[in-house]
């Protein structure tokens, strides 16, 4: 305040001091009011202080109790550990005592059992001895003796007993094998695992089973060799020999698997199967050599390949077997070694053999893998044994021979298919009551038979090869034979004037022309029906893939699907030929009538008077050339409906509609019309569309949309209607005419001036 020079500043400071004084007074009042509460709290604290002293003493007492309990627990835990150690030592001692007692019992029991030739009991004693912890006994007992004999002497005695028992059991087992004493064989077979001789026992027992396989295989092979060609089973005699061999091996595995699992445990069956399989490979080799020799497979394949090459060269240098004067002599002088009937029988036998072999492979793999899965071996050992077994099967002699067999099969099957299809082409016959020829049924029956046979081999490679050959035959021989017949054209002599036929120098008789027309139609039907047959065949084979190749790899399945797709693509080739043939038929039989009608339309008067229009109305409203066109079309399409398949007839009607629109559009744009001429064109066009719609089983109006729009423009009363008709916002039609074409059509009307047409906004 003393430093203030101005009154205003002093007043301001005074106000601040007054405010601070007021705040301080309020704070003092609050403190005075809380004084009583503070005194009350202090009083309560004075009352609680004695309780705090009691809590403190209780806490000290609790700390002493917890400390004592902790030390007691530690003492108890230490004593429990000592008791556990003592217990384990006692248990170990008891086990050692039991082992010593067992050792004594085994030492005494094995001698008695050997003396009494109770080999099962002796083996049980040795097995118990082998299960003892010999190192633990030596460390525990030291130099002490067991009932008068040292521990080492007991070990030595039992080891010697083990060797003696192994020698005796091996000798007795061999004697039983030589006598084929099944009871003794099984008796001693069960003893080997007790002596830790599992592999030895399984090997000897498997060799014994191999002798059974050998005996049966030799017997069945001799039976097959003893059959004459006149015998009904001669054609499949060697397939029977293979079947007997595989079935014997599978039967022995199935019968003796429970015995092996019971006494040797799971995981050991692969030893028996592997030994048996080696013997199967040896025996099948003998049968396979007989198959090669008696069926002359190598010679037949060489001859078949040479014949196919010569036939291919012949086809390239000529128009094909059809019409080839040497075709009959080719079949007549065929080498007997490649006669298709014998080849067919051999193919059935080869397919049957491979099927049996594949079933055998699947059987042994499944049995071994199932046995390994049930074993208690570590997973890595299971996988290793399974992979090792699969690898051995993959490189075995049987697998190699089956691959060679499939190469012969594929070669002969290809030859059989090609030659049979060529014969079907050469011997094609036509029946009046059938829309198709024998060629269609023969070819697709053959393809179905050969493909099913290839699939029955259960060889994915064989099936793929035959699928590829089938597709080649459909696109090649069958399509080529059909194409050659179509290239001869559709004879139209019977539908033309006789004088024109003479002027053109046609030398064919009426019967020959009728026959050629019939063959042309049948060929079209063959192609159309063949497309359906291909689709049905592919669908059936696709379903059969699931049954024949259930365990094939993804790569094999992909190959099968690709080959099936190739066969389906061959059907598309037939469809394209059928379409070309229908186009040829339309051009030959229908186009002349359409062209004649369009020429008449072009030369006709389209600027009709009221009297002319009224006269046409009185005469059914159609001009003669339209009536004649409809009559000719009705006659042609009705006759074709009886001889063509439904799809071919529909395709023909579609082409007829296209022909009419093409010629009519050109003719309509070259003529001048008045209002009545446009009305007449619209009426005749509606009649023509109505007729074709009735003939077709589908809507045909879309094909006439452009021509209909031309008639619509020619039929309008005034040019002012054009913009409304062409407006996409006011018309539901899909407008096909361009603005230039609209002006061109309007220019054909005599009533419309060119200046008005040019002014239109289109």
XYZ file of C-alpha atoms in Angstrom:
762
model
C 0.000 0.000 0.000
C 2.836 2.343 0.825
C 4.380 1.881 -2.588
C 1.178 2.825 -4.389
C 1.207 6.283 -5.994
C -2.216 6.165 -7.530
C -5.576 6.041 -5.802
C -7.016 3.548 -8.232
C -4.241 1.076 -7.654
C -4.659 1.426 -3.893
C -8.389 0.746 -4.181
C -7.710 -2.348 -6.249
C -5.292 -3.732 -3.662
C -7.790 -2.998 -0.936
C -10.450 -5.016 -2.682
C -8.052 -7.958 -3.055
C -7.237 -7.879 0.622
C -10.939 -7.814 1.491
C -11.542 -10.915 -0.615
C -8.615 -12.762 0.936
C -9.850 -11.782 4.407
C -13.277 -13.186 3.647
C -11.815 -16.490 2.395
C -9.605 -16.810 5.474
C -12.580 -16.238 7.744
C -14.543 -18.996 6.011
C -11.602 -21.413 6.359
C -11.294 -20.625 10.081
C -15.002 -21.236 10.575
C -14.709 -24.648 8.887
C -11.759 -25.621 11.100
C -13.617 -24.580 14.215
C -16.649 -26.633 13.159
C -14.495 -29.758 12.550
C -12.747 -29.495 15.904
C -15.437 -31.542 17.677
C -15.217 -34.363 15.098
C -11.445 -34.539 15.442
C -11.704 -34.779 19.191
C -14.188 -37.643 18.839
C -11.863 -39.570 16.541
C -8.890 -39.076 18.880
C -10.995 -40.453 21.719
C -11.838 -43.571 19.707
C -8.172 -44.137 18.903
C -7.311 -44.039 22.591
C -9.884 -46.787 23.170
C -8.485 -49.019 20.346
C -4.823 -48.875 21.419
C -5.153 -51.757 23.979
C -6.658 -53.964 21.260
C -3.645 -53.314 19.026
C -1.373 -54.638 21.728
C -3.437 -57.858 21.949
C -3.283 -58.326 18.147
C 0.451 -57.859 18.236
C 0.870 -60.597 20.843
C -1.453 -62.961 18.893
C 0.531 -62.355 15.728
C 3.784 -63.288 17.416
C 2.165 -66.505 18.730
C 0.873 -67.400 15.238
C 4.319 -66.835 13.766
C 5.790 -69.337 16.216
C 3.112 -71.942 15.334
C 3.703 -71.559 11.565
C 7.453 -71.860 12.001
C 7.043 -75.050 14.050
C 4.608 -76.532 11.500
C 6.989 -75.772 8.651
C 9.901 -77.508 10.329
C 7.672 -80.479 11.164
C 6.529 -80.754 7.515
C 10.117 -80.691 6.326
C 11.001 -83.491 8.710
C 8.014 -85.575 7.579
C 8.847 -84.987 3.888
C 12.438 -86.076 4.459
C 11.299 -89.229 6.238
C 8.752 -89.999 3.440
C 11.532 -89.733 0.865
C 13.616 -92.085 2.930
C 10.662 -94.489 3.141
C 10.135 -94.298 -0.673
C 13.795 -95.032 -1.234
C 13.643 -97.919 1.171
C 10.466 -99.178 -0.464
C 12.034 -99.066 -3.928
C 15.085 -100.878 -2.599
C 12.857 -103.486 -0.993
C 10.835 -103.846 -4.223
C 14.044 -104.188 -6.194
C 15.295 -106.729 -3.728
C 12.024 -108.654 -3.953
C 12.287 -108.598 -7.755
C 15.827 -109.830 -7.542
C 14.690 -112.553 -5.133
C 11.877 -113.486 -7.518
C 14.313 -113.451 -10.438
C 16.697 -115.680 -8.467
C 13.847 -118.009 -7.607
C 12.726 -117.987 -11.269
C 16.311 -118.605 -12.305
C 16.469 -121.603 -9.996
C 13.102 -122.852 -11.258
C 14.181 -122.341 -14.866
C 17.508 -124.101 -14.281
C 15.828 -127.122 -12.764
C 12.695 -127.028 -14.933
C 14.453 -126.833 -18.277
C 16.462 -129.968 -17.522
C 13.352 -131.889 -16.530
C 11.384 -130.628 -19.531
C 14.171 -131.535 -21.955
C 14.480 -134.964 -20.414
C 10.731 -135.513 -20.786
C 10.751 -133.894 -24.273
C 8.241 -131.359 -23.080
C 9.650 -128.777 -25.472
C 6.877 -126.255 -24.918
C 7.602 -126.161 -21.163
C 11.343 -126.058 -21.772
C 10.871 -123.161 -24.179
C 8.729 -121.371 -21.593
C 11.557 -121.705 -19.022
C 14.109 -120.414 -21.521
C 11.779 -117.553 -22.468
C 11.485 -116.588 -18.790
C 15.261 -116.760 -18.453
C 15.725 -114.523 -21.480
C 13.368 -112.007 -19.907
C 15.459 -111.741 -16.703
C 17.713 -108.760 -16.005
C 20.980 -110.713 -16.020
C 23.150 -107.651 -15.513
C 21.074 -106.580 -12.519
C 21.306 -110.071 -10.998
C 25.063 -110.129 -11.374
C 25.463 -106.702 -9.767
C 23.112 -107.601 -6.928
C 24.116 -111.160 -6.069
C 27.813 -111.012 -6.794
C 29.522 -114.334 -6.119
C 26.705 -115.827 -4.067
C 25.268 -119.127 -5.159
C 21.802 -120.290 -5.991
C 20.954 -123.545 -4.204
C 24.446 -124.941 -4.393
C 25.387 -123.689 -7.855
C 26.923 -120.372 -8.753
C 24.940 -117.715 -10.601
C 27.260 -117.892 -13.593
C 26.801 -121.659 -13.734
C 23.025 -121.170 -13.788
C 23.342 -118.635 -16.598
C 25.638 -120.949 -18.530
C 23.317 -123.917 -18.038
C 20.290 -122.028 -19.282
C 22.204 -120.562 -22.240
C 23.319 -124.070 -23.173
C 19.753 -125.292 -22.747
C 18.599 -122.532 -25.094
C 21.056 -123.624 -27.788
C 20.156 -127.266 -27.292
C 16.471 -126.490 -27.476
C 16.958 -124.415 -30.639
C 18.793 -127.316 -32.275
C 16.153 -129.835 -31.202
C 13.212 -127.668 -32.232
C 14.847 -126.848 -35.563
C 15.548 -130.522 -36.245
C 12.067 -131.662 -35.219
C 10.508 -128.822 -37.220
C 12.464 -129.806 -40.316
C 11.410 -133.428 -39.867
C 7.780 -132.374 -39.521
C 8.110 -130.270 -42.664
C 9.536 -133.188 -44.607
C 6.642 -135.399 -43.450
C 4.097 -132.593 -43.957
C 2.911 -133.310 -40.415
C 0.713 -130.260 -39.938
C 0.150 -130.826 -36.211
C 3.884 -131.102 -35.486
C 4.636 -128.180 -37.779
C 2.293 -125.893 -35.889
C 3.591 -127.269 -32.549
C 7.212 -126.352 -33.211
C 6.315 -123.181 -35.138
C 4.839 -121.789 -31.898
C 8.070 -122.514 -29.969
C 10.411 -120.349 -32.082
C 9.266 -116.965 -30.692
C 9.792 -118.274 -27.116
C 13.449 -118.798 -28.025
C 13.811 -115.333 -29.629
C 13.967 -117.022 -33.038
C 11.002 -115.264 -34.653
C 12.682 -114.641 -37.989
C 13.995 -118.208 -38.185
C 10.570 -119.661 -37.424
C 8.745 -117.417 -39.864
C 11.290 -118.109 -42.592
C 11.073 -121.888 -42.246
C 7.302 -121.839 -41.990
C 7.020 -119.542 -45.013
C 9.289 -121.833 -47.028
C 7.010 -124.723 -46.099
C 4.014 -122.766 -47.391
C 5.992 -121.909 -50.518
C 6.262 -125.610 -51.316
C 2.485 -125.835 -51.256
C 2.276 -122.892 -53.639
C 4.855 -124.519 -55.917
C 3.072 -127.874 -55.980
C -0.289 -126.330 -56.828
C 1.240 -124.015 -59.436
C 3.041 -126.885 -61.178
C -0.094 -128.975 -61.124
C -2.259 -126.203 -62.602
C 0.372 -125.438 -65.258
C 0.511 -129.100 -66.293
C -3.272 -129.111 -66.502
C -3.213 -126.046 -68.741
C -0.520 -127.528 -70.965
C -2.491 -130.746 -71.295
C -5.602 -129.084 -72.727
C -6.251 -129.207 -76.457
C -7.479 -126.264 -78.512
C -10.869 -127.920 -78.811
C -11.367 -127.744 -75.060
C -13.703 -124.993 -73.852
C -11.212 -123.806 -71.220
C -8.188 -123.729 -73.532
C -8.583 -120.019 -74.278
C -8.365 -119.148 -70.569
C -6.300 -122.101 -69.343
C -3.247 -119.999 -68.518
C -5.418 -117.337 -66.924
C -6.758 -120.130 -64.726
C -3.177 -121.103 -63.856
C -2.408 -117.522 -62.816
C -5.640 -117.380 -60.860
C -4.852 -120.622 -59.007
C -1.389 -119.311 -58.134
C -2.641 -115.975 -56.783
C -5.586 -117.515 -54.956
C -3.362 -120.151 -53.314
C -0.990 -117.498 -52.008
C -3.856 -115.317 -50.796
C -5.594 -118.286 -49.164
C -2.441 -119.325 -47.292
C -1.913 -115.770 -46.048
C -5.514 -115.532 -44.908
C -5.444 -118.916 -43.142
C -2.109 -118.511 -41.357
C -2.300 -114.809 -40.509
C -4.146 -115.472 -37.197
C -1.489 -118.040 -36.221
C 1.324 -115.576 -36.890
C -0.429 -112.764 -35.051
C -1.208 -114.960 -32.024
C 2.292 -116.354 -31.431
C 4.528 -113.794 -33.148
C 2.480 -110.641 -32.618
C 1.426 -107.902 -35.012
C 4.054 -106.419 -37.278
C 5.686 -109.719 -38.338
C 3.282 -110.807 -41.081
C 5.271 -108.934 -43.721
C 8.085 -111.533 -43.397
C 5.751 -114.386 -44.329
C 4.092 -112.386 -47.125
C 7.425 -111.301 -48.566
C 8.751 -114.870 -48.754
C 5.503 -116.174 -50.226
C 5.485 -113.354 -52.765
C 8.999 -114.222 -53.912
C 7.838 -117.770 -54.612
C 4.772 -116.444 -56.424
C 7.095 -114.397 -58.654
C 9.143 -117.516 -59.436
C 6.114 -119.658 -60.267
C 4.279 -117.013 -62.257
C 7.382 -116.594 -64.380
C 7.008 -120.194 -65.551
C 3.358 -119.630 -66.402
C 4.203 -116.342 -68.112
C 6.845 -118.012 -70.266
C 4.280 -120.622 -71.259
C 1.848 -117.824 -72.095
C 4.399 -116.101 -74.329
C 5.195 -119.349 -76.111
C 1.749 -120.907 -76.515
C 0.010 -117.654 -77.480
C 2.950 -116.449 -79.630
C 2.516 -112.966 -78.209
C 5.752 -111.476 -79.521
C 5.154 -112.823 -83.035
C 1.525 -111.720 -83.043
C 2.415 -108.219 -81.882
C 5.125 -107.864 -84.517
C 2.749 -109.021 -87.233
C -0.033 -106.788 -85.921
C 2.244 -103.736 -85.921
C 3.406 -104.471 -89.471
C -0.193 -104.881 -90.603
C -1.240 -101.604 -89.003
C 1.650 -99.781 -90.674
C 0.797 -101.247 -94.096
C -2.865 -100.458 -93.580
C -2.020 -96.881 -92.633
C 0.073 -96.468 -95.783
C -2.749 -97.958 -97.862
C -5.272 -95.541 -96.362
C -3.032 -92.594 -97.169
C -2.531 -93.636 -100.792
C -6.203 -94.399 -101.490
C -9.599 -93.025 -100.660
C -9.925 -95.573 -97.841
C -11.226 -99.096 -97.625
C -14.675 -98.109 -98.872
C -14.577 -98.456 -102.593
C -11.091 -100.009 -102.555
C -11.023 -103.043 -104.810
C -8.211 -104.564 -102.758
C -10.120 -104.375 -99.487
C -11.770 -107.753 -99.816
C -8.521 -109.455 -100.746
C -6.819 -107.824 -97.772
C -9.235 -109.510 -95.365
C -9.418 -112.714 -97.326
C -5.667 -113.316 -97.168
C -5.190 -112.286 -93.541
C -2.473 -114.197 -91.689
C -4.079 -116.765 -89.331
C -1.754 -115.651 -86.542
C -3.531 -112.281 -86.418
C -7.038 -113.530 -87.136
C -9.282 -111.218 -85.132
C -11.316 -114.004 -83.527
C -8.196 -115.557 -81.991
C -6.880 -112.124 -81.035
C -10.166 -111.423 -79.251
C -9.837 -114.603 -77.168
C -6.212 -113.813 -76.318
C -7.155 -110.287 -75.249
C -9.820 -111.652 -72.906
C -7.201 -113.933 -71.368
C -4.602 -111.163 -70.991
C -7.133 -108.810 -69.401
C -8.203 -111.536 -66.985
C -4.594 -112.296 -66.008
C -3.770 -108.660 -65.319
C -6.972 -108.224 -63.341
C -6.094 -111.211 -61.115
C -2.551 -109.910 -60.634
C -3.798 -106.461 -59.647
C -6.254 -107.952 -57.151
C -3.420 -110.030 -55.691
C -1.206 -106.938 -55.340
C -3.976 -105.051 -53.566
C -4.601 -108.003 -51.227
C -1.036 -108.438 -49.997
C -0.499 -104.684 -49.587
C -3.694 -104.324 -47.594
C -2.882 -107.287 -45.317
C 0.649 -106.102 -44.575
C -0.392 -102.489 -43.960
C -3.285 -103.509 -41.698
C -0.987 -105.783 -39.681
C 1.585 -103.011 -39.271
C -1.109 -100.544 -38.206
C -2.208 -102.888 -35.402
C 1.333 -103.415 -34.144
C 2.914 -101.512 -31.249
C 5.980 -100.584 -33.264
C 7.110 -96.941 -33.357
C 5.457 -94.957 -36.170
C 8.733 -94.432 -38.022
C 9.415 -98.186 -38.105
C 5.878 -98.863 -39.339
C 6.285 -96.342 -42.142
C 9.729 -97.688 -43.015
C 8.552 -101.304 -43.256
C 5.462 -100.362 -45.275
C 7.539 -98.304 -47.718
C 10.150 -101.059 -48.002
C 7.487 -103.663 -48.742
C 5.793 -101.448 -51.356
C 9.144 -100.824 -53.024
C 9.893 -104.546 -53.211
C 6.492 -105.208 -54.762
C 7.015 -102.397 -57.278
C 10.281 -103.899 -58.585
C 9.349 -107.586 -58.312
C 9.357 -109.948 -61.288
C 5.587 -110.266 -61.254
C 5.135 -106.529 -61.667
C 7.685 -106.426 -64.495
C 5.989 -109.326 -66.280
C 2.590 -107.681 -65.908
C 3.989 -104.509 -67.470
C 5.263 -106.581 -70.384
C 1.889 -108.315 -70.604
C 0.130 -104.933 -70.774
C 2.392 -103.844 -73.616
C 1.300 -106.924 -75.584
C -2.306 -106.292 -74.615
C -2.262 -102.657 -75.777
C -0.644 -103.589 -79.090
C -3.091 -106.411 -79.841
C -6.120 -104.471 -78.607
C -5.262 -101.575 -80.892
C -4.903 -103.968 -83.813
C -8.178 -105.687 -82.935
C -10.041 -102.376 -82.719
C -8.645 -100.999 -85.972
C -9.208 -104.169 -87.989
C -12.675 -104.725 -86.559
C -13.732 -101.166 -87.352
C -12.394 -101.522 -90.884
C -14.370 -104.721 -91.312
C -17.459 -102.963 -89.995
C -16.917 -100.209 -92.586
C -16.415 -102.730 -95.383
C -19.391 -104.895 -94.407
C -21.782 -102.021 -93.674
C -25.390 -102.939 -94.383
C -28.577 -100.880 -94.585
C -32.046 -101.901 -93.468
C -35.147 -100.163 -94.747
C -36.802 -100.127 -91.329
C -33.809 -98.523 -89.583
C -32.663 -94.913 -89.646
C -29.044 -95.994 -89.096
C -26.785 -98.593 -90.676
C -24.991 -101.567 -89.181
C -21.777 -99.512 -89.114
C -22.948 -97.392 -86.202
C -23.985 -100.284 -83.963
C -20.981 -102.417 -84.919
C -18.425 -99.682 -84.257
C -19.827 -98.549 -80.932
C -20.489 -102.090 -79.745
C -16.854 -102.829 -80.508
C -15.591 -99.679 -78.762
C -17.717 -100.365 -75.705
C -16.494 -103.960 -75.551
C -12.817 -103.057 -75.931
C -12.944 -100.172 -73.463
C -14.747 -102.218 -70.828
C -12.156 -104.929 -71.320
C -9.358 -102.380 -70.938
C -10.969 -101.021 -67.780
C -11.348 -104.558 -66.418
C -7.547 -104.923 -66.397
C -7.545 -102.257 -63.621
C -4.493 -100.742 -65.318
C -4.827 -96.966 -65.589
C -2.151 -96.823 -68.303
C -3.888 -99.538 -70.324
C -7.252 -97.816 -69.983
C -5.762 -94.473 -71.064
C -4.104 -96.054 -74.101
C -7.367 -97.641 -75.227
C -9.300 -94.422 -74.648
C -6.844 -92.594 -76.897
C -7.114 -95.298 -79.583
C -10.913 -95.166 -79.368
C -10.949 -91.415 -79.856
C -8.613 -91.785 -82.832
C -10.868 -94.441 -84.395
C -13.986 -92.308 -83.969
C -12.286 -89.258 -85.468
C -10.400 -91.354 -88.003
C -11.903 -94.495 -89.494
C -15.550 -93.926 -88.552
C -15.563 -90.213 -89.379
C -13.580 -90.775 -92.590
C -15.992 -93.440 -93.840
C -18.924 -91.125 -93.117
C -17.199 -88.157 -94.714
C -16.458 -90.126 -97.893
C -20.135 -90.959 -98.292
C -21.178 -87.365 -97.625
C -18.648 -86.078 -100.162
C -20.505 -87.963 -102.901
C -23.315 -85.498 -102.378
C -27.068 -85.847 -102.171
C -28.514 -86.944 -105.548
C -31.407 -84.687 -106.581
C -32.235 -86.282 -109.945
C -35.588 -87.633 -108.817
C -36.606 -84.162 -107.724
C -35.646 -82.452 -110.989
C -37.286 -82.497 -114.294
C -36.479 -85.607 -116.315
C -35.510 -83.555 -119.360
C -32.995 -81.567 -117.294
C -31.491 -84.837 -116.060
C -31.008 -85.994 -119.657
C -29.489 -82.654 -120.680
C -27.009 -82.866 -117.801
C -25.969 -86.329 -118.951
C -26.939 -88.154 -115.764
C -26.390 -91.856 -116.251
C -27.548 -93.014 -112.822
C -30.737 -94.980 -112.775
C -33.649 -93.997 -110.596
C -32.933 -96.922 -108.248
C -29.282 -95.939 -107.886
C -30.184 -92.366 -107.060
C -32.737 -93.514 -104.516
C -30.170 -95.803 -102.941
C -27.564 -93.036 -102.759
C -30.089 -90.660 -101.199
C -30.973 -93.288 -98.615
C -27.303 -93.898 -97.813
C -26.708 -90.155 -97.503
C -29.556 -89.833 -94.997
C -28.410 -92.885 -93.048
C -24.896 -91.457 -92.838
C -26.275 -88.231 -91.382
C -28.233 -90.258 -88.843
C -25.141 -92.322 -88.039
C -23.217 -89.157 -87.238
C -25.991 -87.655 -85.126
C -26.673 -90.869 -83.212
C -22.930 -91.446 -82.910
C -22.634 -88.161 -80.990
C -25.226 -89.426 -78.505
C -23.442 -92.773 -78.271
C -20.149 -91.022 -77.498
C -21.756 -89.001 -74.693
C -23.371 -92.129 -73.236
C -20.122 -94.079 -73.502
C -18.082 -91.350 -71.784
C -20.649 -91.063 -68.973
C -20.643 -94.845 -68.409
C -16.841 -95.036 -68.400
C -16.570 -92.070 -66.032
C -18.787 -93.910 -63.557
C -16.789 -97.110 -64.057
C -13.547 -95.299 -63.226
C -14.740 -94.945 -59.638
C -15.251 -98.697 -59.391
C -12.224 -99.955 -61.311
C -9.606 -97.513 -60.007
C -10.558 -96.738 -56.386
C -6.996 -96.299 -55.148
C -5.377 -94.596 -58.122
C -3.187 -91.557 -57.589
C -4.212 -88.007 -58.429
C -1.900 -88.104 -61.448
C -3.509 -91.283 -62.807
C -6.988 -89.884 -62.205
C -6.021 -86.742 -64.092
C -4.785 -88.829 -67.040
C -8.029 -90.820 -67.117
C -10.132 -87.655 -67.059
C -8.050 -86.116 -69.859
C -8.394 -89.246 -72.022
C -12.152 -89.376 -71.412
C -12.326 -85.727 -72.457
C -10.492 -86.629 -75.692
C -13.127 -89.258 -76.467
C -15.799 -86.619 -75.843
C -13.974 -84.289 -78.245
C -14.206 -87.005 -80.908
C -17.989 -86.748 -80.555
C -17.718 -83.037 -81.348
C -15.930 -83.989 -84.574
C -18.914 -86.158 -85.545
C -21.258 -83.271 -84.725
C -19.366 -80.947 -87.056
C -19.530 -83.532 -89.861
C -23.251 -83.957 -89.258
C -23.767 -80.195 -89.447
C -21.797 -80.006 -92.691
C -23.850 -82.870 -94.141
C -27.141 -81.206 -93.201
C -25.884 -78.036 -94.857
C -25.047 -80.032 -97.974
C -28.515 -81.618 -97.940
C -30.152 -78.225 -97.595
C -28.069 -76.787 -100.423
C -28.868 -79.697 -102.736
C -32.516 -80.372 -101.978
C -33.968 -77.138 -100.596
C -31.978 -74.204 -101.932
C -33.111 -74.600 -105.580
C -36.763 -74.291 -104.532
C -36.067 -71.298 -102.298
C -34.022 -69.608 -105.009
C -36.719 -70.238 -107.603
C -39.356 -68.737 -105.310
C -37.160 -65.709 -104.577
C -36.483 -65.203 -108.301
C -40.223 -65.280 -108.914
C -40.694 -62.829 -106.052
C -38.125 -60.492 -107.580
C -39.812 -60.488 -110.990
C -43.340 -60.214 -109.578
C -45.276 -56.922 -109.474
C -45.281 -55.388 -105.992
C -47.120 -52.199 -106.913
C -50.560 -53.696 -106.632
C -53.791 -52.027 -107.526
C -56.926 -52.303 -105.445
C -58.370 -54.801 -107.915
C -55.235 -56.970 -107.913
C -55.077 -56.949 -104.134
C -58.775 -57.858 -103.912
C -58.237 -60.710 -106.366
C -55.376 -62.080 -104.239
C -57.615 -61.855 -101.175
C -60.203 -63.915 -102.994
C -57.516 -66.516 -103.921
C -56.351 -67.309 -100.354
C -54.302 -64.114 -100.202
C -51.077 -65.718 -101.566
C -49.301 -65.403 -104.863
C -48.485 -68.625 -106.780
C -44.745 -68.643 -106.100
C -45.305 -68.499 -102.328
C -47.867 -71.277 -102.526
C -45.482 -73.355 -104.626
C -42.604 -72.734 -102.195
C -44.661 -73.854 -99.207
C -45.889 -76.932 -101.095
C -42.344 -77.893 -102.071
C -41.028 -77.295 -98.539
C -43.860 -79.292 -97.012
C -43.207 -82.188 -99.371
C -39.465 -82.157 -98.719
C -39.588 -81.664 -94.958
C -42.321 -84.277 -94.545
C -40.292 -86.844 -96.454
C -37.133 -85.955 -94.519
C -38.957 -86.185 -91.181
C -39.534 -89.888 -91.791
C -35.913 -90.731 -92.585
C -33.905 -88.287 -90.449
C -33.387 -88.323 -86.705
C -35.173 -85.651 -84.687
C -32.038 -83.557 -84.178
C -31.072 -83.743 -87.841
C -34.577 -82.754 -88.931
C -34.618 -79.794 -86.549
C -31.220 -78.724 -87.834
C -32.480 -78.986 -91.412
C -35.532 -76.840 -90.620
C -33.249 -74.242 -89.038
C -31.073 -74.167 -92.162
C -34.161 -73.903 -94.382
C -35.281 -70.888 -92.371
C -31.820 -69.341 -92.749
C -31.861 -69.986 -96.516
C -35.270 -68.350 -96.879
C -34.300 -65.278 -94.855
C -31.033 -64.889 -96.748
C -32.601 -65.011 -100.229
C -35.784 -63.160 -99.272
C -33.878 -60.271 -97.697
C -31.828 -59.811 -100.856
C -34.893 -60.072 -103.093
C -36.991 -57.765 -100.924
C -34.385 -54.995 -101.081
C -34.257 -55.104 -104.907
C -37.975 -54.432 -105.495
C -40.212 -51.356 -105.545
C -43.422 -51.413 -103.475
C -46.535 -49.424 -102.988
C -48.718 -49.556 -99.873
C -50.660 -52.615 -101.035
C -47.478 -54.366 -102.180
C -46.010 -53.917 -98.711
C -49.176 -55.302 -97.150
C -49.029 -58.318 -99.456
C -45.381 -58.962 -98.556
C -46.218 -58.777 -94.846
C -49.128 -61.194 -95.280
C -47.086 -63.735 -97.255
C -44.207 -63.500 -94.820
C -46.520 -64.144 -91.869
C -47.930 -67.184 -93.630
C -44.440 -68.544 -94.335
C -43.312 -67.993 -90.726
C -46.463 -69.650 -89.432
C -45.839 -72.721 -91.572
C -42.204 -73.095 -90.477
C -43.151 -72.548 -86.831
C -45.646 -75.385 -87.121
C -43.022 -77.650 -88.706
C -40.316 -76.847 -86.166
C -40.462 -77.942 -82.528
C -38.972 -74.639 -81.379
C -39.599 -70.950 -82.014
C -38.269 -69.928 -85.406
C -39.461 -66.313 -85.461
C -36.110 -64.888 -84.329
C -34.522 -65.938 -87.618
C -37.072 -63.830 -89.514
C -36.814 -60.772 -87.270
C -34.912 -58.623 -89.774
C -37.142 -59.645 -92.672
C -40.214 -59.031 -90.516
C -38.975 -55.519 -89.726
C -38.448 -54.841 -93.437
C -42.049 -55.872 -94.113
C -43.207 -53.731 -91.189
C -41.558 -50.628 -92.644
C -42.983 -51.339 -96.090
C -46.461 -51.674 -94.577
C -46.715 -48.313 -92.753
C -49.244 -45.678 -93.815
C -47.068 -42.615 -93.399
C -43.423 -41.851 -92.893
C -44.189 -40.211 -89.563
C -44.703 -43.660 -88.026
C -41.074 -44.630 -88.586
C -39.569 -42.774 -85.624
C -42.122 -44.275 -83.279
C -41.468 -47.791 -84.601
C -37.681 -47.449 -84.427
C -37.657 -45.833 -80.982
C -36.281 -48.298 -78.483
C -38.134 -46.547 -75.698
C -41.538 -47.111 -77.345
C -40.961 -50.478 -79.021
C -40.413 -53.897 -77.437
C -38.752 -55.235 -80.593
C -35.029 -55.919 -80.821
C -34.315 -53.687 -83.775
C -32.051 -55.386 -86.344
C -31.948 -52.693 -89.050
C -29.370 -49.931 -89.047
C -30.450 -46.331 -89.784
C -28.997 -46.624 -93.283
C -30.957 -49.830 -93.911
C -34.156 -48.202 -92.603
C -33.739 -45.356 -95.114
C -32.958 -47.887 -97.845
C -36.175 -49.823 -97.104
C -38.284 -46.671 -96.957
C -36.827 -45.648 -100.303
C -38.447 -48.736 -101.842
C -41.928 -47.271 -101.224
C -43.213 -45.226 -104.141
C -45.285 -42.995 -101.859
C -42.373 -41.784 -99.720
C -40.251 -38.877 -100.898
C -36.483 -38.987 -100.485
C -36.388 -35.565 -98.793
C -38.763 -36.748 -96.088
C -36.725 -39.904 -95.597
C -33.510 -37.923 -95.169
C -35.124 -35.710 -92.515
C -35.926 -38.678 -90.258
C -34.150 -38.797 -86.895
C -33.062 -42.395 -86.408
